[in-house]
mmCIF file of C-alpha atoms in Angstrom:
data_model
loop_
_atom_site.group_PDB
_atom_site.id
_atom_site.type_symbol
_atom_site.label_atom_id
_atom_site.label_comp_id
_atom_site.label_asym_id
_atom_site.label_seq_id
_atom_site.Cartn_x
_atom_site.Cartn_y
_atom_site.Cartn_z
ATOM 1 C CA UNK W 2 18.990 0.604 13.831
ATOM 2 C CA UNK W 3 17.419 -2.520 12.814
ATOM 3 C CA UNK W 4 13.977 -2.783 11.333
ATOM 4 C CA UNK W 5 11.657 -5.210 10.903
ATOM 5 C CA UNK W 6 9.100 -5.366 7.861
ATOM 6 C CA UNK W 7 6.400 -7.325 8.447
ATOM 7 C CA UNK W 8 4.759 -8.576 5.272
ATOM 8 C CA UNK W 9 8.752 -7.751 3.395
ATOM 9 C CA UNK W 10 8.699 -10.408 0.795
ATOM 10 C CA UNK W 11 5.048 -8.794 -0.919
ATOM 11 C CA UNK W 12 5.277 -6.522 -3.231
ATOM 12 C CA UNK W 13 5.220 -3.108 -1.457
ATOM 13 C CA UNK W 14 7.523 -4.806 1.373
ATOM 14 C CA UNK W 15 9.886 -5.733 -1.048
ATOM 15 C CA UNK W 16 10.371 -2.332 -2.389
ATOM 16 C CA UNK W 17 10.503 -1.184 1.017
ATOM 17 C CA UNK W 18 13.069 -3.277 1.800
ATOM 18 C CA UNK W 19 15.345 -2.395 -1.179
ATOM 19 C CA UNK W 20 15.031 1.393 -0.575
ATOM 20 C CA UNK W 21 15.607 0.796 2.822
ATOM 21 C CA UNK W 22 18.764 -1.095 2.306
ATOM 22 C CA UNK W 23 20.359 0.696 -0.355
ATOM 23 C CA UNK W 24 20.235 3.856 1.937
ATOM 24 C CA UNK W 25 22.332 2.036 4.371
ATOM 25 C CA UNK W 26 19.029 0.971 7.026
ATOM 26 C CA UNK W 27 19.521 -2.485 8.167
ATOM 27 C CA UNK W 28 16.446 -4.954 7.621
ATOM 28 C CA UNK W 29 15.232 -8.490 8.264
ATOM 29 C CA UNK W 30 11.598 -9.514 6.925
ATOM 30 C CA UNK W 31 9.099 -11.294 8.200
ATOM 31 C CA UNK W 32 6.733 -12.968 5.678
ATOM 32 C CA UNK W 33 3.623 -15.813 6.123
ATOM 33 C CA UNK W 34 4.937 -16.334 2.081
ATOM 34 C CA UNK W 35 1.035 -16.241 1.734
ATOM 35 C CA UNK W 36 1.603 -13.820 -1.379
ATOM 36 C CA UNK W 37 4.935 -13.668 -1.168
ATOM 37 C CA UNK W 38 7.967 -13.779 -3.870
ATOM 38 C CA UNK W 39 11.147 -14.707 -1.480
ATOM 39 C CA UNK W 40 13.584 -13.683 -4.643
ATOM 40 C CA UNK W 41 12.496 -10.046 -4.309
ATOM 41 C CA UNK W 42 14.354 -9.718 -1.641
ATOM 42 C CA UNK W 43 17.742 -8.098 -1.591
ATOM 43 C CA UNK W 44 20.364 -11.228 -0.613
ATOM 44 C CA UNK W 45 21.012 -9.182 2.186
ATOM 45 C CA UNK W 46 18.299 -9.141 3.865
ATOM 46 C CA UNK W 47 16.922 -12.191 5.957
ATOM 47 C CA UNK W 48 13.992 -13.680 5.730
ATOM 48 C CA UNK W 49 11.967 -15.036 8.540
ATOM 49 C CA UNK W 50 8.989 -17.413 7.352
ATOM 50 C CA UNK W 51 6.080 -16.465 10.171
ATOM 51 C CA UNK W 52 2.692 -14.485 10.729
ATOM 52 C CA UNK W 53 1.650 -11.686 12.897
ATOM 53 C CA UNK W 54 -0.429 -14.277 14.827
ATOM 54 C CA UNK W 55 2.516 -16.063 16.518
ATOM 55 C CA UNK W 56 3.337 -13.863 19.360
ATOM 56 C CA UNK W 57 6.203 -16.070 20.529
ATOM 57 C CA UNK W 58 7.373 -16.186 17.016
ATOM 58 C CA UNK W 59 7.649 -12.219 16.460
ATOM 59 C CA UNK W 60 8.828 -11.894 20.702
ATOM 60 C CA UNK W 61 11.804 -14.539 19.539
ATOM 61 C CA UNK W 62 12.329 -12.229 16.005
ATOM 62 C CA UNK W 63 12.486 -8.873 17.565
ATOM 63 C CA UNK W 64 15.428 -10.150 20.242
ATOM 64 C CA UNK W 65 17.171 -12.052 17.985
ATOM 65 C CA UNK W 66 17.925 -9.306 15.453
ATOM 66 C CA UNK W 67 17.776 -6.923 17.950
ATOM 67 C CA UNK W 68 14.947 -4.868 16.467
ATOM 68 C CA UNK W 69 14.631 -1.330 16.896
ATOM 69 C CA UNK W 70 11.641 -0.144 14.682
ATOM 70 C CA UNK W 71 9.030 -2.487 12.976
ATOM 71 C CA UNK W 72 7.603 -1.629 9.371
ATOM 72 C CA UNK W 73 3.867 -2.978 9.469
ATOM 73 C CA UNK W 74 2.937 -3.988 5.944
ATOM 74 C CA UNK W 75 1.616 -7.640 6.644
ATOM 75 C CA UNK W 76 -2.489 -7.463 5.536
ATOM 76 C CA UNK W 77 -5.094 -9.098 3.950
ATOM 77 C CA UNK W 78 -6.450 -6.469 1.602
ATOM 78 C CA UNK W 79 -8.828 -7.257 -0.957
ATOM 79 C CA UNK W 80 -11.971 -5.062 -0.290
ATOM 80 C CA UNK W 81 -14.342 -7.876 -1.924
ATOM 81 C CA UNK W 82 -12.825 -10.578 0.028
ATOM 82 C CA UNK W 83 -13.346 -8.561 2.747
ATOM 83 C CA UNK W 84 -17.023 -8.149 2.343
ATOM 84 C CA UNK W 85 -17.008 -12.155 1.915
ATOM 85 C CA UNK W 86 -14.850 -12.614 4.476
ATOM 86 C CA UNK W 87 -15.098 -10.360 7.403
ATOM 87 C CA UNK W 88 -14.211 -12.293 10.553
ATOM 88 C CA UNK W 89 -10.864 -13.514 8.632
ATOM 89 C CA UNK W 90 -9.812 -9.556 7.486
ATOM 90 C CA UNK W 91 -10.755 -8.573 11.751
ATOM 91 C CA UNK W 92 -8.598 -11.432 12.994
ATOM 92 C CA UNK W 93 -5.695 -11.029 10.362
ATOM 93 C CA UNK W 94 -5.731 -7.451 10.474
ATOM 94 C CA UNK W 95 -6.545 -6.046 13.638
ATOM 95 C CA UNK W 96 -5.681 -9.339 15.414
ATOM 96 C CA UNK W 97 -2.580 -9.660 13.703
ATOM 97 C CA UNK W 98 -1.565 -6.179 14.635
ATOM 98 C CA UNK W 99 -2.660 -6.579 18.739
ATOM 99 C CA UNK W 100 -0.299 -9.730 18.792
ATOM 100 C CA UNK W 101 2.724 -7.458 17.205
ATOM 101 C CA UNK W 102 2.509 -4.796 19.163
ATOM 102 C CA UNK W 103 2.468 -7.113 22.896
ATOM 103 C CA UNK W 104 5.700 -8.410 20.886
ATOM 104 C CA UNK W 105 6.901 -4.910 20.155
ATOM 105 C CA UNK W 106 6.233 -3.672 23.587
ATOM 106 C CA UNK W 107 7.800 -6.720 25.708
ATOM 107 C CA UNK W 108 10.465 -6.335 23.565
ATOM 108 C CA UNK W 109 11.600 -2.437 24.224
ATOM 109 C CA UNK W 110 10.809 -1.523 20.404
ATOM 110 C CA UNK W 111 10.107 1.852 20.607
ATOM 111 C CA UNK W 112 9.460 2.948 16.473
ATOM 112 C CA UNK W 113 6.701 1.365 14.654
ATOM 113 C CA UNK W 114 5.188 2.609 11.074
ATOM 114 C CA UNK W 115 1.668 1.077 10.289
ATOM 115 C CA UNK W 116 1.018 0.648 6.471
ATOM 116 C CA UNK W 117 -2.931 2.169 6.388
ATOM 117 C CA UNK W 118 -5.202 3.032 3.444
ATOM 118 C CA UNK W 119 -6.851 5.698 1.580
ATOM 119 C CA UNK W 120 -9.830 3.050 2.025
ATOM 120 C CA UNK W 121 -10.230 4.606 5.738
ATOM 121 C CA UNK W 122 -12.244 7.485 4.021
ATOM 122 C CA UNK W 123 -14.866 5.633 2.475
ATOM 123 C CA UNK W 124 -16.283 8.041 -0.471
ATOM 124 C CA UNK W 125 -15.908 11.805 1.021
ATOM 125 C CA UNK W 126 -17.535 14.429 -1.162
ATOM 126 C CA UNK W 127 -14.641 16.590 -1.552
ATOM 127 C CA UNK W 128 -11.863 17.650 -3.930
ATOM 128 C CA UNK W 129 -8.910 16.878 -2.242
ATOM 129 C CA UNK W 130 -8.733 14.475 0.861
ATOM 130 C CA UNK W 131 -7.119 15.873 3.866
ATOM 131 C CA UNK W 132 -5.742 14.114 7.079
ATOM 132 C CA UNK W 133 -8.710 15.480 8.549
ATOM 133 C CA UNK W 134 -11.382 14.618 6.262
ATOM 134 C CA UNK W 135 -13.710 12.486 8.592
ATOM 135 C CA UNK W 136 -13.041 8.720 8.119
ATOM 136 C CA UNK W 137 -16.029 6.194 7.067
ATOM 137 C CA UNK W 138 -15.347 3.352 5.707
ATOM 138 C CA UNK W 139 -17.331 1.549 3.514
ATOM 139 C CA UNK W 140 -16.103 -1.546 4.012
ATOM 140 C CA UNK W 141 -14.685 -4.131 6.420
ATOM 141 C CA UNK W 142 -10.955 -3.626 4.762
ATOM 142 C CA UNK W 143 -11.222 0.276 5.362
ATOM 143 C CA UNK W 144 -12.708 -0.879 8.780
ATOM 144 C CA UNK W 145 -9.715 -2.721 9.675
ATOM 145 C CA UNK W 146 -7.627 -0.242 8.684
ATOM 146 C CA UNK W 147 -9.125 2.575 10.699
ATOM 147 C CA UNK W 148 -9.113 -0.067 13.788
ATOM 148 C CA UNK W 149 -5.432 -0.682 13.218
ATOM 149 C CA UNK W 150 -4.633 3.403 13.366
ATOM 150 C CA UNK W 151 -6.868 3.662 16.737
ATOM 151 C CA UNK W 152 -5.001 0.195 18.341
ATOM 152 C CA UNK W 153 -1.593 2.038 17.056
ATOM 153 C CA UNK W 154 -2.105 5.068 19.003
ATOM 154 C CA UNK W 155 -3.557 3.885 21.770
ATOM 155 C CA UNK W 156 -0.545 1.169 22.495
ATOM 156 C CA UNK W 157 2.248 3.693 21.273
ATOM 157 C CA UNK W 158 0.335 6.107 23.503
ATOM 158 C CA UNK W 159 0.874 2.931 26.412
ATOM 159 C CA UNK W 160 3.836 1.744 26.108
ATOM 160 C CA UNK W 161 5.596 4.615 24.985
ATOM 161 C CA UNK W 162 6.378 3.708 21.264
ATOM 162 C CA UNK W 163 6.436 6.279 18.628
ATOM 163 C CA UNK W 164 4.497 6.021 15.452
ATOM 164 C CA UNK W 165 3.752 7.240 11.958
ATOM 165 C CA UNK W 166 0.522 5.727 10.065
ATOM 166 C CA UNK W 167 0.851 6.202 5.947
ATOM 167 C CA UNK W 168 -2.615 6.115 4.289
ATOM 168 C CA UNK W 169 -1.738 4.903 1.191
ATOM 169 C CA UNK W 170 -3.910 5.869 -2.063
ATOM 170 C CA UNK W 171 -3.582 3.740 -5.558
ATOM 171 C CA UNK W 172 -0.545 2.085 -5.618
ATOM 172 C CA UNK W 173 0.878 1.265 -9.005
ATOM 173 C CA UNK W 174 4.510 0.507 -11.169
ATOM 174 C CA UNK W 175 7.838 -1.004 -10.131
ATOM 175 C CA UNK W 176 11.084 0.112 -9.546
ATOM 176 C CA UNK W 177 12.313 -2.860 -11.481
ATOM 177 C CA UNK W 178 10.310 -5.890 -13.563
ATOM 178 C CA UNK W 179 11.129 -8.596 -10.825
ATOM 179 C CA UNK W 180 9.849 -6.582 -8.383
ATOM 180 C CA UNK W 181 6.224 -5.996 -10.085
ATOM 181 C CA UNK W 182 2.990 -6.991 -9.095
ATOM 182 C CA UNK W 183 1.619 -10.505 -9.862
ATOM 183 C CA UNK W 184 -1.716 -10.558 -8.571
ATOM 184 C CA UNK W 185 -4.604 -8.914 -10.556
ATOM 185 C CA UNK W 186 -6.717 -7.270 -8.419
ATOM 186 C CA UNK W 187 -5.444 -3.092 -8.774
ATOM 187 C CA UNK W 188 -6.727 -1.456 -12.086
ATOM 188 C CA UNK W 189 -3.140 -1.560 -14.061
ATOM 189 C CA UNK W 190 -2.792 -5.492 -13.866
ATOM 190 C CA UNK W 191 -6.271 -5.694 -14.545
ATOM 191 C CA UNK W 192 -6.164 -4.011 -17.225
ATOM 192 C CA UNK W 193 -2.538 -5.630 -18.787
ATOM 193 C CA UNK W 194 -5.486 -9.383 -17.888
ATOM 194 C CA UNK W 195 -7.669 -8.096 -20.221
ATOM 195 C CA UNK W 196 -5.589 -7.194 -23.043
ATOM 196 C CA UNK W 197 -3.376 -10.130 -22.387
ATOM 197 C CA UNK W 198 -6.277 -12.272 -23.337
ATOM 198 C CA UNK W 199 -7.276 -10.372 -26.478
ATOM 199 C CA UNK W 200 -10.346 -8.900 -24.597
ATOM 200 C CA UNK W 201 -11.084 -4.918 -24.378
ATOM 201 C CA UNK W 202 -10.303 -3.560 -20.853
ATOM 202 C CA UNK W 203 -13.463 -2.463 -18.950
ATOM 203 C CA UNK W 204 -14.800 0.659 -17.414
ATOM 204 C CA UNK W 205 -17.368 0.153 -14.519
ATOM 205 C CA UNK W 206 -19.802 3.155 -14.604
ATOM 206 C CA UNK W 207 -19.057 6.321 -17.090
ATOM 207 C CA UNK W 208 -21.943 8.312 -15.519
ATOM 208 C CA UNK W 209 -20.165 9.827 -12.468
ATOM 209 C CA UNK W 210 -20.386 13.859 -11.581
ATOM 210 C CA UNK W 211 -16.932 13.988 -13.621
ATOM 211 C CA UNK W 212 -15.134 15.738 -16.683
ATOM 212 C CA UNK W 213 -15.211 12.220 -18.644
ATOM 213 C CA UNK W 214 -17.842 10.459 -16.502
ATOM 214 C CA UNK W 215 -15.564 7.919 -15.034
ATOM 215 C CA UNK W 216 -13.871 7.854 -11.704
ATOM 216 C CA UNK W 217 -11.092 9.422 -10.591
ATOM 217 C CA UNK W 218 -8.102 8.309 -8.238
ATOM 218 C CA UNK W 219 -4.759 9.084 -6.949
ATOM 219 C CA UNK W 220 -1.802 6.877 -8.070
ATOM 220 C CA UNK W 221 1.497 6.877 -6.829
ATOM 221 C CA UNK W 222 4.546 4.663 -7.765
ATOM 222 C CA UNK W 223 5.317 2.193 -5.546
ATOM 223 C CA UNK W 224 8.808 3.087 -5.757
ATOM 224 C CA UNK W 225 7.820 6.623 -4.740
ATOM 225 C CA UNK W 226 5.668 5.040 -1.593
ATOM 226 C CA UNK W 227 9.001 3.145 -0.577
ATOM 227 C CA UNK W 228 11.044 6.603 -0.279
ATOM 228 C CA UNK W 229 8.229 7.616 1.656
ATOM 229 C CA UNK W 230 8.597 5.005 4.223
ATOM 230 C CA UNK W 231 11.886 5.586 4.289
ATOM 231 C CA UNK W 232 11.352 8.968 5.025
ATOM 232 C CA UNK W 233 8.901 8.297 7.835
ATOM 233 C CA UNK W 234 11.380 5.659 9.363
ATOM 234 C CA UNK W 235 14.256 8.340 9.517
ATOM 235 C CA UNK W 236 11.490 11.050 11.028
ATOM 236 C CA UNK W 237 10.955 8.234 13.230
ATOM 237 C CA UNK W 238 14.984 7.669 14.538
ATOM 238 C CA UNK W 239 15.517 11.245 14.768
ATOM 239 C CA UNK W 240 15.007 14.049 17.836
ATOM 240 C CA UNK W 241 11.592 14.953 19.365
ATOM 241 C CA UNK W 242 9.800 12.203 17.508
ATOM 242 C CA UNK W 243 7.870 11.172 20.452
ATOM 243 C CA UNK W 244 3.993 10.846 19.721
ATOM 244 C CA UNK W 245 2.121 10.255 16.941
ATOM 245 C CA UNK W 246 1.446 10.992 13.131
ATOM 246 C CA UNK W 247 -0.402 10.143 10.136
ATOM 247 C CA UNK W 248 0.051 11.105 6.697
ATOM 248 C CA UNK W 249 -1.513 10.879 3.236
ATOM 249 C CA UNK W 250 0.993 9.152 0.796
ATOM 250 C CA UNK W 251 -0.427 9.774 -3.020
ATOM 251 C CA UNK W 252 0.701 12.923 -5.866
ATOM 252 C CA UNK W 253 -1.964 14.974 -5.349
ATOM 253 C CA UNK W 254 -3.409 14.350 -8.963
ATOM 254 C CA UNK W 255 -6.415 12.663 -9.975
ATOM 255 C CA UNK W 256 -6.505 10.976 -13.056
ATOM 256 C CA UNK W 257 -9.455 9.409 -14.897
ATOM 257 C CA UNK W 258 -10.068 5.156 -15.520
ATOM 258 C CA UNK W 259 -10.671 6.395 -18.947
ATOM 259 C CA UNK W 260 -6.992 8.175 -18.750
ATOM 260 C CA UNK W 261 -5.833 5.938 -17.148
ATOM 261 C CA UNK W 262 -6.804 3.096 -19.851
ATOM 262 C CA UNK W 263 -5.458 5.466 -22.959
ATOM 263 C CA UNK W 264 -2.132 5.682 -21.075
ATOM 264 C CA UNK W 265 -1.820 2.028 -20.844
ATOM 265 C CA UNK W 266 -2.883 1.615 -24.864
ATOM 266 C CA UNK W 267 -0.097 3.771 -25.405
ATOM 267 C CA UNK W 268 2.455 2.338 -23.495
ATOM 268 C CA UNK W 269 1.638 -1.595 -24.699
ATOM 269 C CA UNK W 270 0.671 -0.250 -28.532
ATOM 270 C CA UNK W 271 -3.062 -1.929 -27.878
ATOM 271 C CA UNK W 272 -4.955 0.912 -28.212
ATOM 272 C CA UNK W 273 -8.281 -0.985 -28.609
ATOM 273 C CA UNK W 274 -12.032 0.628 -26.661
ATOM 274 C CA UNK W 275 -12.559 -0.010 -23.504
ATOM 275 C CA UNK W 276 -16.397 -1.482 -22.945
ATOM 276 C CA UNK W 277 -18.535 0.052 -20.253
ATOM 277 C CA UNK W 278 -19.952 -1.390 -17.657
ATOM 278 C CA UNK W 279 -22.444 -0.652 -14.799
ATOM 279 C CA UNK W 280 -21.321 0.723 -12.061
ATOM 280 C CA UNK W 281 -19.971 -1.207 -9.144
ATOM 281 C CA UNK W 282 -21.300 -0.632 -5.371
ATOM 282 C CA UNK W 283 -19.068 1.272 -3.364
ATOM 283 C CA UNK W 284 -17.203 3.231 -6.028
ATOM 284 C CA UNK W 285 -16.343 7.227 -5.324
ATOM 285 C CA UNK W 286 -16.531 9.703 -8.281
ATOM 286 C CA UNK W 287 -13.486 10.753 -6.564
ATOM 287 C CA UNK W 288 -10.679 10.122 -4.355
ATOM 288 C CA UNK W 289 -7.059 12.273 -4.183
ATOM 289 C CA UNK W 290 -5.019 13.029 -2.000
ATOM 290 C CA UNK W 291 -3.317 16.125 -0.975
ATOM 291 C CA UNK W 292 -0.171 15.020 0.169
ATOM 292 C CA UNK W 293 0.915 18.733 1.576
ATOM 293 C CA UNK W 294 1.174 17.558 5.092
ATOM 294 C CA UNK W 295 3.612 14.853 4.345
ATOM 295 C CA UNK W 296 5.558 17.169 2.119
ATOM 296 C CA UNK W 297 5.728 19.516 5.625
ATOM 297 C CA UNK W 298 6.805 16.822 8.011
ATOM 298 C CA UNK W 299 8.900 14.015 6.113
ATOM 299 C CA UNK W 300 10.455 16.438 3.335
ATOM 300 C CA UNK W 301 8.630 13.755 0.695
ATOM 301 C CA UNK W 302 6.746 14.351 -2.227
ATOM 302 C CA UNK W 303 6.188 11.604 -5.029
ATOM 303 C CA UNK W 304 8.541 12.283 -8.451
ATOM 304 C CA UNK W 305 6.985 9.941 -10.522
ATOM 305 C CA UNK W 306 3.934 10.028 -12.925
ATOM 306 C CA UNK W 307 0.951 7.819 -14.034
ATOM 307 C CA UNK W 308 2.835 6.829 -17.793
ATOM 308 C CA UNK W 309 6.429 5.791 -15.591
ATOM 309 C CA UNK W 310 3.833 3.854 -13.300
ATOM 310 C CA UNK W 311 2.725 1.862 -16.327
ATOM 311 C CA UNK W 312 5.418 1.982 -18.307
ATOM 312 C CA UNK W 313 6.832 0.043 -15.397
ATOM 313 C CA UNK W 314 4.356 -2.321 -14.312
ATOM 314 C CA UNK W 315 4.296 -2.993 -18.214
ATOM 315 C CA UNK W 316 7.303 -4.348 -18.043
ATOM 316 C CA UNK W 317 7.353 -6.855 -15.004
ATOM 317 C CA UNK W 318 3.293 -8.078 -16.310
ATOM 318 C CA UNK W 319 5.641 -9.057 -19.283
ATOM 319 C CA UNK W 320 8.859 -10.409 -17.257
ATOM 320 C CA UNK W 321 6.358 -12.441 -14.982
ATOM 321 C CA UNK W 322 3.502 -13.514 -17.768
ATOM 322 C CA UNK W 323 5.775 -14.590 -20.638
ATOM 323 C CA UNK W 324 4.367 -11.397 -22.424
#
């Protein structure tokens, strides 16, 4: 088996890659370097510079390596860009995706595992989030990811390829501090911006129907949502995978922003308030997971909690901020 991860040089394709790798998989990425880090990768591992876009490119990729299963991670996904810039998120995302899987299917790949998104849900009234909780998205991000699972289906359903979608909830940490997050767009960096600049981190909205009043979310370490795409990968190469399947990747935990922020003053020793703001449009009062389906089918459940996430990302917002 050879795979190809779309999107490998990023920071959850990097991961990917590793734990993919170090259990023996062979890889080769693909990366537009849009938001990539190239020295994440293990040396291993080659690195193609090209988008989703270039059909010819990804047809010439697939034969030369002589791909057997794609990982699909390559995606705008920045729900307020999103909102700004609509047209750009359909083309990249859903676009990006049609043009991969004509390459996929001329070529005779027959695996393919799509990287979705909690965001697919939109704000559900309910404790836990099942598979089957109805999808609504609230946004065109969510939108493109629920387009994305429908085009998966429908071509694996075509052309005879076998899939597994992963809707992914808050992902957070680092297996190791060159491998962290450098944007600042998920809560933990945001928070590590704030403090970084000697400014108290922020809460947006501590009125929701909630024990503290503030939202609560799902997080799972990014080195837990690599095992489970290597998990999903291996369902994928094995007997009677035929079909299709999708999966909630998260703990099954919910855990407060106000938690959340107390965690991360106890990790970095800056235990200063946060300040509260209003609340921002869109925002849930909650959103977890349960992950029992994925426990059933891929044998996977995430080991790792909320202070290893931070503790973690702590360390590579250091390694890559000069903290």
């Amino acid at each position: 088996m050879t795979w190809l991860i779309t999107g490998g040089a990023g920071y959850i394709g990097a991961h990917v890659a590793r734990t993919m790798t170090g259990a023996g998989e062979r890889v080769v990425a693909l990366d537009d370097l849009s938001a990539a880090v190239p020295a994440r990768l293990p040396a291993d591992v080659p690195l193609v510079e090209g988008s989703t876009l270039d059909g010819d490119r990804l047809t010439r990729v697939l034969r030369e390596y002589d791909v057997t299963g794609v990982v699909h991670l390559a995606a705008r996904k920045q729900v307020a860009e999103s909102v700004a810039e609509p047209t750009r998120y359909y083309r990249e995302n859903v676009g990006g995706l049609g043009t991969l899987l004509d390459a996929v299917a001329r070529a005779g790949v027959r695996r393919l595992l799509f990287s979705s998104s909690a965001a697919v849900y939109g704000n559900p009234d309910v404790d836990l989030i099942t598979e089957d909780t109805p999808c609504a998205p609230v946004n065109p991000y969510g939108e493109t990811k629920l387009a994305g699972e429908w085009l998966v289906r429908a071509a694996g359903a075509a052309y005879g390829i076998s899939t597994v979608c992963l809707r992914y909830f808050n992902v957070a940490g680092a297996a190791a501090p060159e491998l962290a997050d450098t944007g600042v767009f998920n809560i933990v960096p945001m928070v590590f911006d704030r403090l970084t600049r000697d400014e108290a981190p922020r809460i947006f909205g501590d009125d929701y129907p909630t024990p503290d009043g503030t939202c609560v979310r799902d997080y799972i370490h990014v080195a837990d949502l690599a095992e489970a795409h290597l998990a999903a990968a291996r369902r994928l190469t094995g007997e009677g995978t035929a079909g299709d399947l999708t999966l909630n990747i998260g703990r099954g935990e919910g855990v407060s922003v106000r938690e959340l922020i107390t965690v991360v003053g106890e990790v970095t020793g800056d235990r200063r308030a946060p300040v509260t703001e209003g609340r921002r449009p869109g925002d849930a009062p909650r959103a977890v997971a349960s992950a029992e389906r994925a426990a059933r089918e891929l044998g996977w459940r995430a080991r790792r909690d909320v202070r290893e996430m931070v503790a973690s990302a702590w360390q590579g917002w250091q390694l890559h901020h000069g903290g």
